[in-house]
């Protein structure tokens, strides 16, 4: 159930448009899936923000002032006065200009209110996203310490939410790769870290892992990642693997293919 996330159902769930069966499915799932529960909580906050967002409209005072000015100008232009044709044209142009200026002022005030409100909403949204990442990081670090291997793998998978993980996340993933007793957890930790192989911290973790890792699939993955970035510090542990009798032949072959690209 946990692997079959219900993210696509959450918007309809919050809108109360799901069937009873689908609603029950969502509620049961989020009760056991931390990832979907976090997404639901974030979506609730976002929906609330949209509901509270008010449309920017001119204030009653501003609208009344404009209507009064417009009525005054209409009244002035409707009076019959004895002026020559030049003055009539001049007054007509002046009145039109005043009305246009009033309209421009009203529009400008409306737009300014809209801009200021949009800016405030953007700031709220940025704050929401930051809080969301903090929640996910807390959940990720907690899951990676869980006794269940499947939970630790779930925690590792949260790396997809972070484009630039901080030191705490990298360290936690490194600990999974270096010390976790489960091969699948270590493999997932390697795949997560390989996205950031240019990081000095990640390079160091990979080099340390080469000295202790016994799973051939993970060994080859680390070797390929370090060869790709031509990491010279990987030469020594690779040569050490060549000398070890328990190193699989295909792993040694991968090292022999990669070493010339680094040296």
PDB file of C-alpha atoms in Angstrom:
ATOM      1  CA  UNK A   1       0.000   0.000   0.000  1.00  0.00           C
ATOM      2  CA  UNK A   2       2.803   2.416   0.906  1.00  0.00           C
ATOM      3  CA  UNK A   3       4.444   2.083  -2.492  1.00  0.00           C
ATOM      4  CA  UNK A   4       1.164   2.882  -4.261  1.00  0.00           C
ATOM      5  CA  UNK A   5       1.066   6.531  -3.225  1.00  0.00           C
ATOM      6  CA  UNK A   6      -2.220   8.432  -3.471  1.00  0.00           C
ATOM      7  CA  UNK A   7      -0.803  11.861  -4.354  1.00  0.00           C
ATOM      8  CA  UNK A   8      -3.037  12.133  -7.433  1.00  0.00           C
ATOM      9  CA  UNK A   9      -6.163  11.678  -5.286  1.00  0.00           C
ATOM     10  CA  UNK A  10      -5.337  14.272  -2.638  1.00  0.00           C
ATOM     11  CA  UNK A  11      -6.768  17.378  -4.425  1.00  0.00           C
ATOM     12  CA  UNK A  12     -10.121  15.621  -5.013  1.00  0.00           C
ATOM     13  CA  UNK A  13     -10.050  14.304  -1.450  1.00  0.00           C
ATOM     14  CA  UNK A  14      -9.754  17.845  -0.088  1.00  0.00           C
ATOM     15  CA  UNK A  15     -12.553  18.969  -2.434  1.00  0.00           C
ATOM     16  CA  UNK A  16     -14.776  16.114  -1.175  1.00  0.00           C
ATOM     17  CA  UNK A  17     -15.382  14.864  -4.716  1.00  0.00           C
ATOM     18  CA  UNK A  18     -14.098  11.314  -4.251  1.00  0.00           C
ATOM     19  CA  UNK A  19     -16.322   8.278  -3.916  1.00  0.00           C
ATOM     20  CA  UNK A  20     -16.712   6.729  -0.470  1.00  0.00           C
ATOM     21  CA  UNK A  21     -14.437   3.872  -1.487  1.00  0.00           C
ATOM     22  CA  UNK A  22     -11.714   6.214  -2.782  1.00  0.00           C
ATOM     23  CA  UNK A  23     -12.015   8.442   0.287  1.00  0.00           C
ATOM     24  CA  UNK A  24     -11.560   5.445   2.567  1.00  0.00           C
ATOM     25  CA  UNK A  25      -8.548   4.325   0.522  1.00  0.00           C
ATOM     26  CA  UNK A  26      -6.889   7.749   0.893  1.00  0.00           C
ATOM     27  CA  UNK A  27      -7.540   7.944   4.639  1.00  0.00           C
ATOM     28  CA  UNK A  28      -6.186   4.440   5.236  1.00  0.00           C
ATOM     29  CA  UNK A  29      -3.105   5.141   3.136  1.00  0.00           C
ATOM     30  CA  UNK A  30      -2.117   8.467   4.708  1.00  0.00           C
ATOM     31  CA  UNK A  31      -2.427   6.881   8.149  1.00  0.00           C
ATOM     32  CA  UNK A  32       0.564   4.627   7.356  1.00  0.00           C
ATOM     33  CA  UNK A  33       2.469   6.576   4.681  1.00  0.00           C
ATOM     34  CA  UNK A  34       4.500   9.499   6.013  1.00  0.00           C
ATOM     35  CA  UNK A  35       5.256  10.854   2.539  1.00  0.00           C
ATOM     36  CA  UNK A  36       1.593  11.113   1.508  1.00  0.00           C
ATOM     37  CA  UNK A  37       0.633  12.438   4.957  1.00  0.00           C
ATOM     38  CA  UNK A  38       3.162  15.256   4.519  1.00  0.00           C
ATOM     39  CA  UNK A  39       1.837  16.005   1.032  1.00  0.00           C
ATOM     40  CA  UNK A  40      -1.725  16.110   2.363  1.00  0.00           C
ATOM     41  CA  UNK A  41      -0.752  18.483   5.188  1.00  0.00           C
ATOM     42  CA  UNK A  42       1.093  20.755   2.749  1.00  0.00           C
ATOM     43  CA  UNK A  43      -1.872  20.762   0.383  1.00  0.00           C
ATOM     44  CA  UNK A  44      -4.253  21.654   3.227  1.00  0.00           C
ATOM     45  CA  UNK A  45      -2.086  24.641   4.122  1.00  0.00           C
ATOM     46  CA  UNK A  46      -1.883  25.701   0.473  1.00  0.00           C
ATOM     47  CA  UNK A  47      -5.652  25.358  -0.040  1.00  0.00           C
ATOM     48  CA  UNK A  48      -6.214  27.438   3.084  1.00  0.00           C
ATOM     49  CA  UNK A  49      -3.860  30.114   1.749  1.00  0.00           C
ATOM     50  CA  UNK A  50      -5.811  30.266  -1.515  1.00  0.00           C
ATOM     51  CA  UNK A  51      -9.122  30.499   0.337  1.00  0.00           C
ATOM     52  CA  UNK A  52      -7.874  33.365   2.485  1.00  0.00           C
ATOM     53  CA  UNK A  53      -6.398  35.213  -0.485  1.00  0.00           C
ATOM     54  CA  UNK A  54      -8.683  38.214  -1.094  1.00  0.00           C
ATOM     55  CA  UNK A  55      -9.167  39.824  -4.473  1.00  0.00           C
ATOM     56  CA  UNK A  56      -7.581  43.282  -4.507  1.00  0.00           C
ATOM     57  CA  UNK A  57     -10.291  45.858  -5.252  1.00  0.00           C
ATOM     58  CA  UNK A  58     -10.379  49.640  -4.955  1.00  0.00           C
ATOM     59  CA  UNK A  59     -11.438  50.846  -1.508  1.00  0.00           C
ATOM     60  CA  UNK A  60     -14.941  52.311  -1.101  1.00  0.00           C
ATOM     61  CA  UNK A  61     -13.433  55.741  -0.411  1.00  0.00           C
ATOM     62  CA  UNK A  62     -11.332  55.631  -3.573  1.00  0.00           C
ATOM     63  CA  UNK A  63     -14.284  54.467  -5.661  1.00  0.00           C
ATOM     64  CA  UNK A  64     -16.546  57.163  -4.171  1.00  0.00           C
ATOM     65  CA  UNK A  65     -13.970  59.882  -4.848  1.00  0.00           C
ATOM     66  CA  UNK A  66     -13.635  58.749  -8.431  1.00  0.00           C
ATOM     67  CA  UNK A  67     -17.388  58.595  -9.004  1.00  0.00           C
ATOM     68  CA  UNK A  68     -17.753  62.059  -7.481  1.00  0.00           C
ATOM     69  CA  UNK A  69     -15.018  63.500  -9.690  1.00  0.00           C
ATOM     70  CA  UNK A  70     -16.549  61.871 -12.748  1.00  0.00           C
ATOM     71  CA  UNK A  71     -20.027  63.248 -11.939  1.00  0.00           C
ATOM     72  CA  UNK A  72     -18.576  66.718 -11.402  1.00  0.00           C
ATOM     73  CA  UNK A  73     -16.804  66.641 -14.747  1.00  0.00           C
ATOM     74  CA  UNK A  74     -19.975  65.438 -16.499  1.00  0.00           C
ATOM     75  CA  UNK A  75     -21.958  68.250 -14.863  1.00  0.00           C
ATOM     76  CA  UNK A  76     -19.388  70.841 -15.922  1.00  0.00           C
ATOM     77  CA  UNK A  77     -19.371  69.656 -19.517  1.00  0.00           C
ATOM     78  CA  UNK A  78     -23.211  69.706 -19.701  1.00  0.00           C
ATOM     79  CA  UNK A  79     -23.486  73.458 -18.803  1.00  0.00           C
ATOM     80  CA  UNK A  80     -24.176  75.857 -21.692  1.00  0.00           C
ATOM     81  CA  UNK A  81     -21.567  78.616 -21.789  1.00  0.00           C
ATOM     82  CA  UNK A  82     -20.924  81.339 -24.313  1.00  0.00           C
ATOM     83  CA  UNK A  83     -17.397  80.797 -25.526  1.00  0.00           C
ATOM     84  CA  UNK A  84     -15.784  80.897 -28.887  1.00  0.00           C
ATOM     85  CA  UNK A  85     -15.047  77.635 -30.694  1.00  0.00           C
ATOM     86  CA  UNK A  86     -11.389  77.656 -29.690  1.00  0.00           C
ATOM     87  CA  UNK A  87     -12.186  77.868 -25.971  1.00  0.00           C
ATOM     88  CA  UNK A  88     -14.851  75.172 -26.311  1.00  0.00           C
ATOM     89  CA  UNK A  89     -12.324  72.830 -27.827  1.00  0.00           C
ATOM     90  CA  UNK A  90      -9.819  73.716 -25.139  1.00  0.00           C
ATOM     91  CA  UNK A  91     -12.271  73.080 -22.272  1.00  0.00           C
ATOM     92  CA  UNK A  92     -13.490  69.849 -23.834  1.00  0.00           C
ATOM     93  CA  UNK A  93      -9.920  68.590 -24.152  1.00  0.00           C
ATOM     94  CA  UNK A  94      -9.171  69.657 -20.592  1.00  0.00           C
ATOM     95  CA  UNK A  95     -12.214  67.820 -19.236  1.00  0.00           C
ATOM     96  CA  UNK A  96     -11.382  64.669 -21.148  1.00  0.00           C
ATOM     97  CA  UNK A  97      -7.843  64.844 -19.817  1.00  0.00           C
ATOM     98  CA  UNK A  98      -9.083  65.190 -16.221  1.00  0.00           C
ATOM     99  CA  UNK A  99     -11.414  62.218 -16.592  1.00  0.00           C
ATOM    100  CA  UNK A 100      -8.644  60.154 -18.166  1.00  0.00           C
ATOM    101  CA  UNK A 101      -6.296  61.116 -15.345  1.00  0.00           C
ATOM    102  CA  UNK A 102      -8.879  60.039 -12.773  1.00  0.00           C
ATOM    103  CA  UNK A 103      -9.312  56.690 -14.502  1.00  0.00           C
ATOM    104  CA  UNK A 104      -5.539  56.243 -14.693  1.00  0.00           C
ATOM    105  CA  UNK A 105      -5.245  56.976 -10.968  1.00  0.00           C
ATOM    106  CA  UNK A 106      -7.930  54.425 -10.139  1.00  0.00           C
ATOM    107  CA  UNK A 107      -6.311  51.752 -12.312  1.00  0.00           C
ATOM    108  CA  UNK A 108      -2.861  52.490 -10.869  1.00  0.00           C
ATOM    109  CA  UNK A 109      -4.189  52.201  -7.315  1.00  0.00           C
ATOM    110  CA  UNK A 110      -5.861  48.908  -8.148  1.00  0.00           C
ATOM    111  CA  UNK A 111      -2.700  47.503  -9.752  1.00  0.00           C
ATOM    112  CA  UNK A 112      -0.521  48.620  -6.850  1.00  0.00           C
ATOM    113  CA  UNK A 113      -2.797  46.849  -4.400  1.00  0.00           C
ATOM    114  CA  UNK A 114      -2.677  43.726  -6.527  1.00  0.00           C
ATOM    115  CA  UNK A 115       1.127  43.802  -6.743  1.00  0.00           C
ATOM    116  CA  UNK A 116       1.569  44.275  -3.000  1.00  0.00           C
ATOM    117  CA  UNK A 117      -0.862  41.472  -2.256  1.00  0.00           C
ATOM    118  CA  UNK A 118       0.811  39.142  -4.779  1.00  0.00           C
ATOM    119  CA  UNK A 119       4.189  39.874  -3.185  1.00  0.00           C
ATOM    120  CA  UNK A 120       2.818  38.967   0.237  1.00  0.00           C
ATOM    121  CA  UNK A 121       1.332  35.750  -1.141  1.00  0.00           C
ATOM    122  CA  UNK A 122       4.637  34.806  -2.807  1.00  0.00           C
ATOM    123  CA  UNK A 123       6.435  35.318   0.502  1.00  0.00           C
ATOM    124  CA  UNK A 124       3.890  33.123   2.292  1.00  0.00           C
ATOM    125  CA  UNK A 125       4.273  30.438  -0.374  1.00  0.00           C
ATOM    126  CA  UNK A 126       8.081  30.514  -0.093  1.00  0.00           C
ATOM    127  CA  UNK A 127       7.779  30.158   3.687  1.00  0.00           C
ATOM    128  CA  UNK A 128       5.393  27.242   3.229  1.00  0.00           C
ATOM    129  CA  UNK A 129       7.799  25.481   0.883  1.00  0.00           C
ATOM    130  CA  UNK A 130      10.678  25.968   3.317  1.00  0.00           C
ATOM    131  CA  UNK A 131       8.636  24.564   6.199  1.00  0.00           C
ATOM    132  CA  UNK A 132       7.636  21.643   3.978  1.00  0.00           C
ATOM    133  CA  UNK A 133      11.270  20.793   3.231  1.00  0.00           C
ATOM    134  CA  UNK A 134      12.117  20.960   6.926  1.00  0.00           C
ATOM    135  CA  UNK A 135       9.305  18.515   7.696  1.00  0.00           C
ATOM    136  CA  UNK A 136      10.480  16.169   4.953  1.00  0.00           C
ATOM    137  CA  UNK A 137      14.076  16.339   6.168  1.00  0.00           C
ATOM    138  CA  UNK A 138      12.979  15.477   9.702  1.00  0.00           C
ATOM    139  CA  UNK A 139      10.934  12.542   8.402  1.00  0.00           C
ATOM    140  CA  UNK A 140      13.798  11.420   6.155  1.00  0.00           C
ATOM    141  CA  UNK A 141      16.406  11.395   8.918  1.00  0.00           C
ATOM    142  CA  UNK A 142      14.019   9.639  11.291  1.00  0.00           C
ATOM    143  CA  UNK A 143      13.112   6.913   8.799  1.00  0.00           C
ATOM    144  CA  UNK A 144      16.756   6.195   7.986  1.00  0.00           C
ATOM    145  CA  UNK A 145      17.284   5.252  11.640  1.00  0.00           C
ATOM    146  CA  UNK A 146      14.286   2.908  11.696  1.00  0.00           C
ATOM    147  CA  UNK A 147      14.827  -0.762  12.567  1.00  0.00           C
ATOM    148  CA  UNK A 148      12.895  -1.819   9.457  1.00  0.00           C
ATOM    149  CA  UNK A 149      14.988  -1.996   6.273  1.00  0.00           C
ATOM    150  CA  UNK A 150      11.969  -1.044   4.148  1.00  0.00           C
ATOM    151  CA  UNK A 151      11.466   2.076   6.276  1.00  0.00           C
ATOM    152  CA  UNK A 152      15.134   2.991   5.915  1.00  0.00           C
ATOM    153  CA  UNK A 153      14.819   2.618   2.133  1.00  0.00           C
ATOM    154  CA  UNK A 154      11.727   4.830   2.241  1.00  0.00           C
ATOM    155  CA  UNK A 155      13.715   7.431   4.148  1.00  0.00           C
ATOM    156  CA  UNK A 156      16.541   7.290   1.595  1.00  0.00           C
ATOM    157  CA  UNK A 157      14.016   7.807  -1.228  1.00  0.00           C
ATOM    158  CA  UNK A 158      13.103  11.215   0.217  1.00  0.00           C
ATOM    159  CA  UNK A 159      16.317  12.530  -1.393  1.00  0.00           C
ATOM    160  CA  UNK A 160      14.233  13.168  -4.512  1.00  0.00           C
ATOM    161  CA  UNK A 161      12.690  16.130  -2.692  1.00  0.00           C
ATOM    162  CA  UNK A 162      16.046  17.889  -2.255  1.00  0.00           C
ATOM    163  CA  UNK A 163      17.966  19.525  -5.101  1.00  0.00           C
ATOM    164  CA  UNK A 164      20.714  20.706  -2.768  1.00  0.00           C
ATOM    165  CA  UNK A 165      20.814  18.517   0.377  1.00  0.00           C
ATOM    166  CA  UNK A 166      22.586  19.909   3.414  1.00  0.00           C
ATOM    167  CA  UNK A 167      25.418  18.295   5.360  1.00  0.00           C
ATOM    168  CA  UNK A 168      23.067  16.461   7.740  1.00  0.00           C
ATOM    169  CA  UNK A 169      21.338  14.647   4.873  1.00  0.00           C
ATOM    170  CA  UNK A 170      24.605  13.742   3.125  1.00  0.00           C
ATOM    171  CA  UNK A 171      26.053  12.441   6.390  1.00  0.00           C
ATOM    172  CA  UNK A 172      22.965  10.325   7.105  1.00  0.00           C
ATOM    173  CA  UNK A 173      23.045   8.821   3.598  1.00  0.00           C
ATOM    174  CA  UNK A 174      26.777   8.211   3.957  1.00  0.00           C
ATOM    175  CA  UNK A 175      26.188   6.320   7.196  1.00  0.00           C
ATOM    176  CA  UNK A 176      23.626   4.126   5.449  1.00  0.00           C
ATOM    177  CA  UNK A 177      26.108   3.357   2.660  1.00  0.00           C
ATOM    178  CA  UNK A 178      29.014   2.678   4.999  1.00  0.00           C
ATOM    179  CA  UNK A 179      27.384   0.900   7.908  1.00  0.00           C
ATOM    180  CA  UNK A 180      23.929  -0.441   7.035  1.00  0.00           C
ATOM    181  CA  UNK A 181      23.746  -4.225   7.240  1.00  0.00           C
ATOM    182  CA  UNK A 182      21.133  -4.486   4.473  1.00  0.00           C
ATOM    183  CA  UNK A 183      22.411  -4.638   0.874  1.00  0.00           C
ATOM    184  CA  UNK A 184      19.296  -2.982  -0.567  1.00  0.00           C
ATOM    185  CA  UNK A 185      19.535  -0.064   1.849  1.00  0.00           C
ATOM    186  CA  UNK A 186      23.200   0.462   0.965  1.00  0.00           C
ATOM    187  CA  UNK A 187      22.420   0.229  -2.758  1.00  0.00           C
ATOM    188  CA  UNK A 188      19.657   2.829  -2.458  1.00  0.00           C
ATOM    189  CA  UNK A 189      21.933   5.070  -0.391  1.00  0.00           C
ATOM    190  CA  UNK A 190      24.611   4.834  -3.076  1.00  0.00           C
ATOM    191  CA  UNK A 191      22.116   5.714  -5.827  1.00  0.00           C
ATOM    192  CA  UNK A 192      20.894   8.694  -3.802  1.00  0.00           C
ATOM    193  CA  UNK A 193      24.418   9.998  -3.188  1.00  0.00           C
ATOM    194  CA  UNK A 194      25.506   9.420  -6.794  1.00  0.00           C
ATOM    195  CA  UNK A 195      23.326  12.375  -7.800  1.00  0.00           C
ATOM    196  CA  UNK A 196      25.772  14.618  -5.919  1.00  0.00           C
ATOM    197  CA  UNK A 197      29.053  12.856  -6.681  1.00  0.00           C
ATOM    198  CA  UNK A 198      30.834  16.155  -7.383  1.00  0.00           C
ATOM    199  CA  UNK A 199      30.396  17.070  -3.699  1.00  0.00           C
ATOM    200  CA  UNK A 200      33.631  16.632  -1.745  1.00  0.00           C
ATOM    201  CA  UNK A 201      31.726  14.980   1.104  1.00  0.00           C
ATOM    202  CA  UNK A 202      30.144  12.461  -1.261  1.00  0.00           C
ATOM    203  CA  UNK A 203      33.494  11.705  -2.913  1.00  0.00           C
ATOM    204  CA  UNK A 204      34.996  10.959   0.492  1.00  0.00           C
ATOM    205  CA  UNK A 205      32.118   8.646   1.403  1.00  0.00           C
ATOM    206  CA  UNK A 206      32.526   6.726  -1.876  1.00  0.00           C
ATOM    207  CA  UNK A 207      36.275   6.313  -1.340  1.00  0.00           C
ATOM    208  CA  UNK A 208      35.692   5.028   2.201  1.00  0.00           C
ATOM    209  CA  UNK A 209      32.969   2.693   0.932  1.00  0.00           C
ATOM    210  CA  UNK A 210      35.349   1.107  -1.581  1.00  0.00           C
ATOM    211  CA  UNK A 211      37.487  -0.070   1.319  1.00  0.00           C
ATOM    212  CA  UNK A 212      34.648  -1.805   3.188  1.00  0.00           C
ATOM    213  CA  UNK A 213      31.929  -2.650   0.661  1.00  0.00           C
ATOM    214  CA  UNK A 214      31.631  -6.341  -0.284  1.00  0.00           C
ATOM    215  CA  UNK A 215      28.565  -6.265  -2.528  1.00  0.00           C
ATOM    216  CA  UNK A 216      29.849  -6.462  -6.153  1.00  0.00           C
ATOM    217  CA  UNK A 217      26.954  -4.433  -7.596  1.00  0.00           C
ATOM    218  CA  UNK A 218      27.604  -1.557  -5.206  1.00  0.00           C
ATOM    219  CA  UNK A 219      31.367  -1.839  -5.751  1.00  0.00           C
ATOM    220  CA  UNK A 220      30.954  -1.475  -9.509  1.00  0.00           C
ATOM    221  CA  UNK A 221      28.545   1.451  -9.100  1.00  0.00           C
ATOM    222  CA  UNK A 222      31.004   3.324  -6.884  1.00  0.00           C
ATOM    223  CA  UNK A 223      33.926   2.556  -9.208  1.00  0.00           C
ATOM    224  CA  UNK A 224      32.030   3.841 -12.246  1.00  0.00           C
ATOM    225  CA  UNK A 225      30.959   7.008 -10.425  1.00  0.00           C
ATOM    226  CA  UNK A 226      34.515   7.829  -9.306  1.00  0.00           C
ATOM    227  CA  UNK A 227      36.021   7.007 -12.706  1.00  0.00           C
ATOM    228  CA  UNK A 228      33.482   9.269 -14.394  1.00  0.00           C
ATOM    229  CA  UNK A 229      34.705  12.280 -12.405  1.00  0.00           C
ATOM    230  CA  UNK A 230      38.338  11.070 -12.615  1.00  0.00           C
ATOM    231  CA  UNK A 231      38.796  11.092  -8.853  1.00  0.00           C
ATOM    232  CA  UNK A 232      42.490  10.383  -8.260  1.00  0.00           C
ATOM    233  CA  UNK A 233      41.976   9.594  -4.572  1.00  0.00           C
ATOM    234  CA  UNK A 234      40.121   6.468  -5.723  1.00  0.00           C
ATOM    235  CA  UNK A 235      43.258   4.949  -7.287  1.00  0.00           C
ATOM    236  CA  UNK A 236      44.642   3.484  -4.042  1.00  0.00           C
ATOM    237  CA  UNK A 237      41.459   1.698  -2.878  1.00  0.00           C
ATOM    238  CA  UNK A 238      40.879   0.400  -6.415  1.00  0.00           C
ATOM    239  CA  UNK A 239      44.366  -1.097  -6.559  1.00  0.00           C
ATOM    240  CA  UNK A 240      43.774  -2.608  -3.130  1.00  0.00           C
ATOM    241  CA  UNK A 241      40.638  -4.319  -4.457  1.00  0.00           C
ATOM    242  CA  UNK A 242      42.677  -5.758  -7.331  1.00  0.00           C
ATOM    243  CA  UNK A 243      44.998  -7.386  -4.818  1.00  0.00           C
ATOM    244  CA  UNK A 244      42.256  -8.931  -2.702  1.00  0.00           C
ATOM    245  CA  UNK A 245      41.412 -12.554  -3.471  1.00  0.00           C
ATOM    246  CA  UNK A 246      37.733 -12.205  -2.591  1.00  0.00           C
ATOM    247  CA  UNK A 247      37.156  -9.437  -5.162  1.00  0.00           C
ATOM    248  CA  UNK A 248      34.963 -10.779  -7.951  1.00  0.00           C
ATOM    249  CA  UNK A 249      36.656 -11.116 -11.397  1.00  0.00           C
ATOM    250  CA  UNK A 250      34.130  -8.815 -13.093  1.00  0.00           C
ATOM    251  CA  UNK A 251      34.795  -6.162 -10.438  1.00  0.00           C
ATOM    252  CA  UNK A 252      38.531  -6.434 -11.085  1.00  0.00           C
ATOM    253  CA  UNK A 253      37.809  -6.129 -14.797  1.00  0.00           C
ATOM    254  CA  UNK A 254      35.848  -2.916 -14.159  1.00  0.00           C
ATOM    255  CA  UNK A 255      38.797  -1.537 -12.183  1.00  0.00           C
ATOM    256  CA  UNK A 256      41.255  -2.434 -14.939  1.00  0.00           C
ATOM    257  CA  UNK A 257      39.053  -0.617 -17.438  1.00  0.00           C
ATOM    258  CA  UNK A 258      38.661   2.441 -15.226  1.00  0.00           C
ATOM    259  CA  UNK A 259      42.123   3.006 -13.774  1.00  0.00           C
ATOM    260  CA  UNK A 260      43.736   4.165 -17.064  1.00  0.00           C
ATOM    261  CA  UNK A 261      41.048   6.868 -17.317  1.00  0.00           C
ATOM    262  CA  UNK A 262      42.084   8.294 -13.945  1.00  0.00           C
ATOM    263  CA  UNK A 263      45.867   7.871 -13.955  1.00  0.00           C
TER     264      UNK A 263
END
